[in-house]
XYZ file of C-alpha atoms in Angstrom:
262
model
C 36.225 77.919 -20.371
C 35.392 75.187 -17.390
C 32.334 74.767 -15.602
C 29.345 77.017 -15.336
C 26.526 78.002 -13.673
C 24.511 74.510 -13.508
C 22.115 74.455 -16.320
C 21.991 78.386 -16.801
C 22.555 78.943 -20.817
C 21.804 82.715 -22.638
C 21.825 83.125 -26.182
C 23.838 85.342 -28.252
C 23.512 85.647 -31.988
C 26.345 86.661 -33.702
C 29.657 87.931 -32.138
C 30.342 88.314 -28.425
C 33.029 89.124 -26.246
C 35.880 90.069 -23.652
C 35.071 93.001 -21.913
C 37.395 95.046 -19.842
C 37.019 97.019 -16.614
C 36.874 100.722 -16.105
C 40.704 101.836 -16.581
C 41.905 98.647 -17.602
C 40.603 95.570 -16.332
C 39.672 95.328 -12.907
C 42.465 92.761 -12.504
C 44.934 92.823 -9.865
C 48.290 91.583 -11.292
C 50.499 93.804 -13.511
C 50.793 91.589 -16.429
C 49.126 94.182 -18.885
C 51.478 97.605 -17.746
C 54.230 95.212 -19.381
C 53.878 93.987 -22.994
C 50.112 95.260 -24.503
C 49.078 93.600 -27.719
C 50.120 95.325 -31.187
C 47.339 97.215 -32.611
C 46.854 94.272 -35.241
C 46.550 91.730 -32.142
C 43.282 94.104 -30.533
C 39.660 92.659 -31.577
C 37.139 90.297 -31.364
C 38.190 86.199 -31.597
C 36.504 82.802 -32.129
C 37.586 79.804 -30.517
C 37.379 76.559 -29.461
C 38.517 74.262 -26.170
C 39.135 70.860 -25.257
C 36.159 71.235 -22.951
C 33.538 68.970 -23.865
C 30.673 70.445 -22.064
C 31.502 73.849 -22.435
C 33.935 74.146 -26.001
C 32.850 77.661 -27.793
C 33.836 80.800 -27.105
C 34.414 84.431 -28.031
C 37.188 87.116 -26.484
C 38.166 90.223 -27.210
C 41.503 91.226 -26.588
C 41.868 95.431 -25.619
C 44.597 97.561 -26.169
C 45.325 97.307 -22.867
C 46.156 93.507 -22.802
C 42.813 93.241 -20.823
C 40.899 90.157 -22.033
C 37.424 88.822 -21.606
C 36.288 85.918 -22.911
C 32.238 84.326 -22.905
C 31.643 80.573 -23.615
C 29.252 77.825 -23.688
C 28.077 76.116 -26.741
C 27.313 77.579 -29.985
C 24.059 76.052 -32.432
C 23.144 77.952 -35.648
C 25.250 80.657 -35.087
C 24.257 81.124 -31.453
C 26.515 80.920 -28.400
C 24.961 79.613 -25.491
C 26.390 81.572 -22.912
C 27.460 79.851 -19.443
C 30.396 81.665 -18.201
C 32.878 84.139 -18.972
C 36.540 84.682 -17.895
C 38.588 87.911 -17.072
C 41.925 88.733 -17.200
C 44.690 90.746 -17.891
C 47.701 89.691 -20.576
C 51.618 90.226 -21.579
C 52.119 89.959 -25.255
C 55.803 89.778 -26.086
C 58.004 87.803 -28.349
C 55.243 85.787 -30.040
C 54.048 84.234 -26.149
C 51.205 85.723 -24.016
C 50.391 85.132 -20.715
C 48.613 85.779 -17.234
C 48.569 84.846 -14.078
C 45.167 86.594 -12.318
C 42.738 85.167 -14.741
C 39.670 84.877 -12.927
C 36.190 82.315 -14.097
C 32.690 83.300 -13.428
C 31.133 80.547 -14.371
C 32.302 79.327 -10.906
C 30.423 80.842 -7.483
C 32.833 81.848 -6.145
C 34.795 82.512 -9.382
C 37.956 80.854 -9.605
C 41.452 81.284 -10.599
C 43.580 80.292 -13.341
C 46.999 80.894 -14.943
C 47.104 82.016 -18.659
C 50.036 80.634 -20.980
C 49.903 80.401 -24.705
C 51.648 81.970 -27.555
C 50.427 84.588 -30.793
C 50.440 85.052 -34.352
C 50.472 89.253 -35.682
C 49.544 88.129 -38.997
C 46.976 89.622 -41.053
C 44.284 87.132 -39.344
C 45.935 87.072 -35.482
C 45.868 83.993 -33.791
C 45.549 83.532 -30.171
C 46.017 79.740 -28.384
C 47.544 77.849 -25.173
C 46.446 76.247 -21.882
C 44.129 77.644 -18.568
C 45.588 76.471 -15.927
C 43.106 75.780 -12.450
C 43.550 73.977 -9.612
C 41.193 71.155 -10.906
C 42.563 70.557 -14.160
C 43.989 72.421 -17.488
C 41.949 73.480 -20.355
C 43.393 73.883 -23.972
C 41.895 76.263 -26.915
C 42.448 77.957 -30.107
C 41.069 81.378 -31.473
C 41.444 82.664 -34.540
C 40.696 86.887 -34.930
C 37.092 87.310 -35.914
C 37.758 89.638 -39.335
C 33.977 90.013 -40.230
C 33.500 91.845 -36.772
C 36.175 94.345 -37.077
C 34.148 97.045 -38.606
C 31.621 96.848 -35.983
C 34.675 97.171 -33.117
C 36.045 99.857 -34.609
C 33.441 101.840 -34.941
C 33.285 104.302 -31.899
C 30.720 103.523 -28.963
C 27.836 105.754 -29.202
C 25.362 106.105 -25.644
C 22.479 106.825 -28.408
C 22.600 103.391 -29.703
C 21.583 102.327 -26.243
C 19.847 104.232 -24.467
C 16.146 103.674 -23.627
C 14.582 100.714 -22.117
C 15.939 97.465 -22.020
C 14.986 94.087 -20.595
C 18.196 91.755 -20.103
C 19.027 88.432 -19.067
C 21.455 87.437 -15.993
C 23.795 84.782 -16.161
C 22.743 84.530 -12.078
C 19.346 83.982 -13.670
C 17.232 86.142 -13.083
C 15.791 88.558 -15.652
C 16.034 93.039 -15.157
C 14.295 95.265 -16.601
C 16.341 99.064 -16.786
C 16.462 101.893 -19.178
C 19.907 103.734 -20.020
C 19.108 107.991 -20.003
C 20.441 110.137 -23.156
C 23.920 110.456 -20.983
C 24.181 107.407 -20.130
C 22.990 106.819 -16.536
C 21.242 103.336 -16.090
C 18.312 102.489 -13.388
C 16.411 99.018 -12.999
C 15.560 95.952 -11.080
C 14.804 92.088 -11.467
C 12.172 89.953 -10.846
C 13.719 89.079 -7.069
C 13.223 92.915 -6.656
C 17.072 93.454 -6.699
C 16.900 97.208 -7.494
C 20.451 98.969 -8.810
C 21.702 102.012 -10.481
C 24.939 102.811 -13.027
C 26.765 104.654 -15.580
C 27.272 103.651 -19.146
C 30.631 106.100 -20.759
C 32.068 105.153 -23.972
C 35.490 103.473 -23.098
C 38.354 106.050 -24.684
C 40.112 105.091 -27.813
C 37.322 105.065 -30.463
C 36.497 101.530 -30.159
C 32.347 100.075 -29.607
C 32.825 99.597 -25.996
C 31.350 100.995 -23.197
C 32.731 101.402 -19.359
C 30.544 100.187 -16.813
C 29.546 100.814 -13.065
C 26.187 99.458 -11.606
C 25.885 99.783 -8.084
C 23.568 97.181 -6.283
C 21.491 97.398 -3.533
C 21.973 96.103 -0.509
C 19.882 93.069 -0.618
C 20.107 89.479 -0.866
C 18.037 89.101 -3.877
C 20.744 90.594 -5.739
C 23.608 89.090 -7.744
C 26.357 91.775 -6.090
C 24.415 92.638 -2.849
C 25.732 95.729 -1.281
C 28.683 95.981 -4.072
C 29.418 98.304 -7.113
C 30.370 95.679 -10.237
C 32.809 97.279 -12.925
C 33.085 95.694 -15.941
C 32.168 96.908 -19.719
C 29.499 97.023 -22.484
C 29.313 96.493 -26.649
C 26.794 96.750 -28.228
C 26.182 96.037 -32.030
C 22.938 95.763 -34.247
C 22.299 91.813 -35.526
C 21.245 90.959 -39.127
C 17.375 90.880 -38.314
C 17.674 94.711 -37.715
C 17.292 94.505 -33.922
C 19.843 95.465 -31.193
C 21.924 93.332 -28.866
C 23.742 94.681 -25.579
C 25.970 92.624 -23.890
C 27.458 93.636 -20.820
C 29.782 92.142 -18.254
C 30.826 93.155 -14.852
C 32.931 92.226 -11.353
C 33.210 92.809 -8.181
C 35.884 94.792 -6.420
C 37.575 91.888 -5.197
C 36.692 89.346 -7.670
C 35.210 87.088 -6.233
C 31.796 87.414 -8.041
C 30.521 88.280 -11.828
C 27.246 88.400 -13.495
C 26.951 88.825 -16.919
C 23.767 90.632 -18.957
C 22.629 89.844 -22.387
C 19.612 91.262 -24.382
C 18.230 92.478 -27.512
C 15.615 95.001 -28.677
């Protein structure tokens, strides 16, 4: 919850999230075999930081103790998306923590260090500080109760499959469809072309595992690489369809994030 992409800003109505990568993350530390969250703690939150530029956000926290968090700045019940943040978490003993927490709103992304503490109440609580090189950032989340009916109901690949045109947080706009088992083909307007595999994520929850495989080419936001990384997606109050979906590179050092709705 820093800096972003300069002047890049998606919006998302209603809910958004923390995503994990296929098995668990895509983090590198071990933080998450040790202390996952209680099944009360898992879910969707909404928070706020001390960032002035940059102080809204949304996470969800797996059963795993992977997190993902998007943020930007939220205006009649929009967030304006300009970064997320990845990472994987130890809840034990009321405290939570990590220390390979990695922000894409930074090009390379950047590191930070996770330390906060809990509440396992009937409406969890999640706060504490990021800690980067440049400078700490403070926030507060608080779970997201209305959303729990739409995270608990199981991922389905015939909600989304068909044609979809989504927004990058790199920028640039794509244009793919998703087959009836889940295999995903498109390209952007740089003529980035890529290919990937939607599979509902085990455990009954509405997420998705991802893996989108980019071409070799320049014009793409992960030339040459295979981003991991995870999906939701959830039908807004207008009756339409939003698909959110958030992915890394093997070695974290890049992210992009895609948003749209039908």
């Amino acid at each position: 919850m820093r800096h972003t992409l300069a002047g890049h800003a998606l919006a998302l109505t209603t809910l958004s999230l923390l995503l994990t990568a296929c098995g668990g993350g895509g983090g590198s530390g071990g933080d998450t075999a040790l202390n996952p969250p209680s099944e009360n703690l898992q879910g969707i939150y909404t928070g706020r930081s001390n960032n002035p530029d940059e102080p809204d956000f949304d996470l969800l926290v797996l059963e795993d103790g992977s997190l993902w968090a998007i943020y930007g700045t939220r205006s009649n019940n929009a967030l304006l998306v300009t970064g997320f943040v990845q990472g994987d978490a130890s809840f034990k003993d009321g405290k939570v923590n990590s220390s390979n927490i990695r922000d894409y709103g930074f090009v390379p992304s950047e590191g930070a260090r996770l330390t906060g503490t809990y509440t396992d109440a009937v409406a969890p609580t999640v706060s504490g500080q990021l800690r980067y090189n440049s400078g700490t950032v403070s926030f507060t989340a608080q779970a997201n109760t209305a959303a729990a009916e739409g995270y608990n109901t199981p991922a389905r690949i015939a909600d989304i499959s068909g044609p979809w045109t989504l927004d990058l947080t790199s920028g640039e706009r794509t244009s793919i469809n998703i087959s009836a088992v889940g295999v995903i083909a498109g390209s952007g307007t740089s003529g980035c072309a890529f290919t990937g595999q939607a599979t509902p994520r085990p455990g009954g929850k509405n997420v998705f595992n991802v893996s989108i495989v980019f071409a070799n080419d320049s014009r793409c936001a992960l030339p040459g690489q295979t981003g991991t990384g995870v999906g939701i997606s959830y039908q807004l109050a207008d009756a339409r369809r939003q698909l959110i979906v958030l992915l890394e590179s093997s070695t974290r050092e890049k992210g992009v994030g895609a948003f749209g709705v039908r």
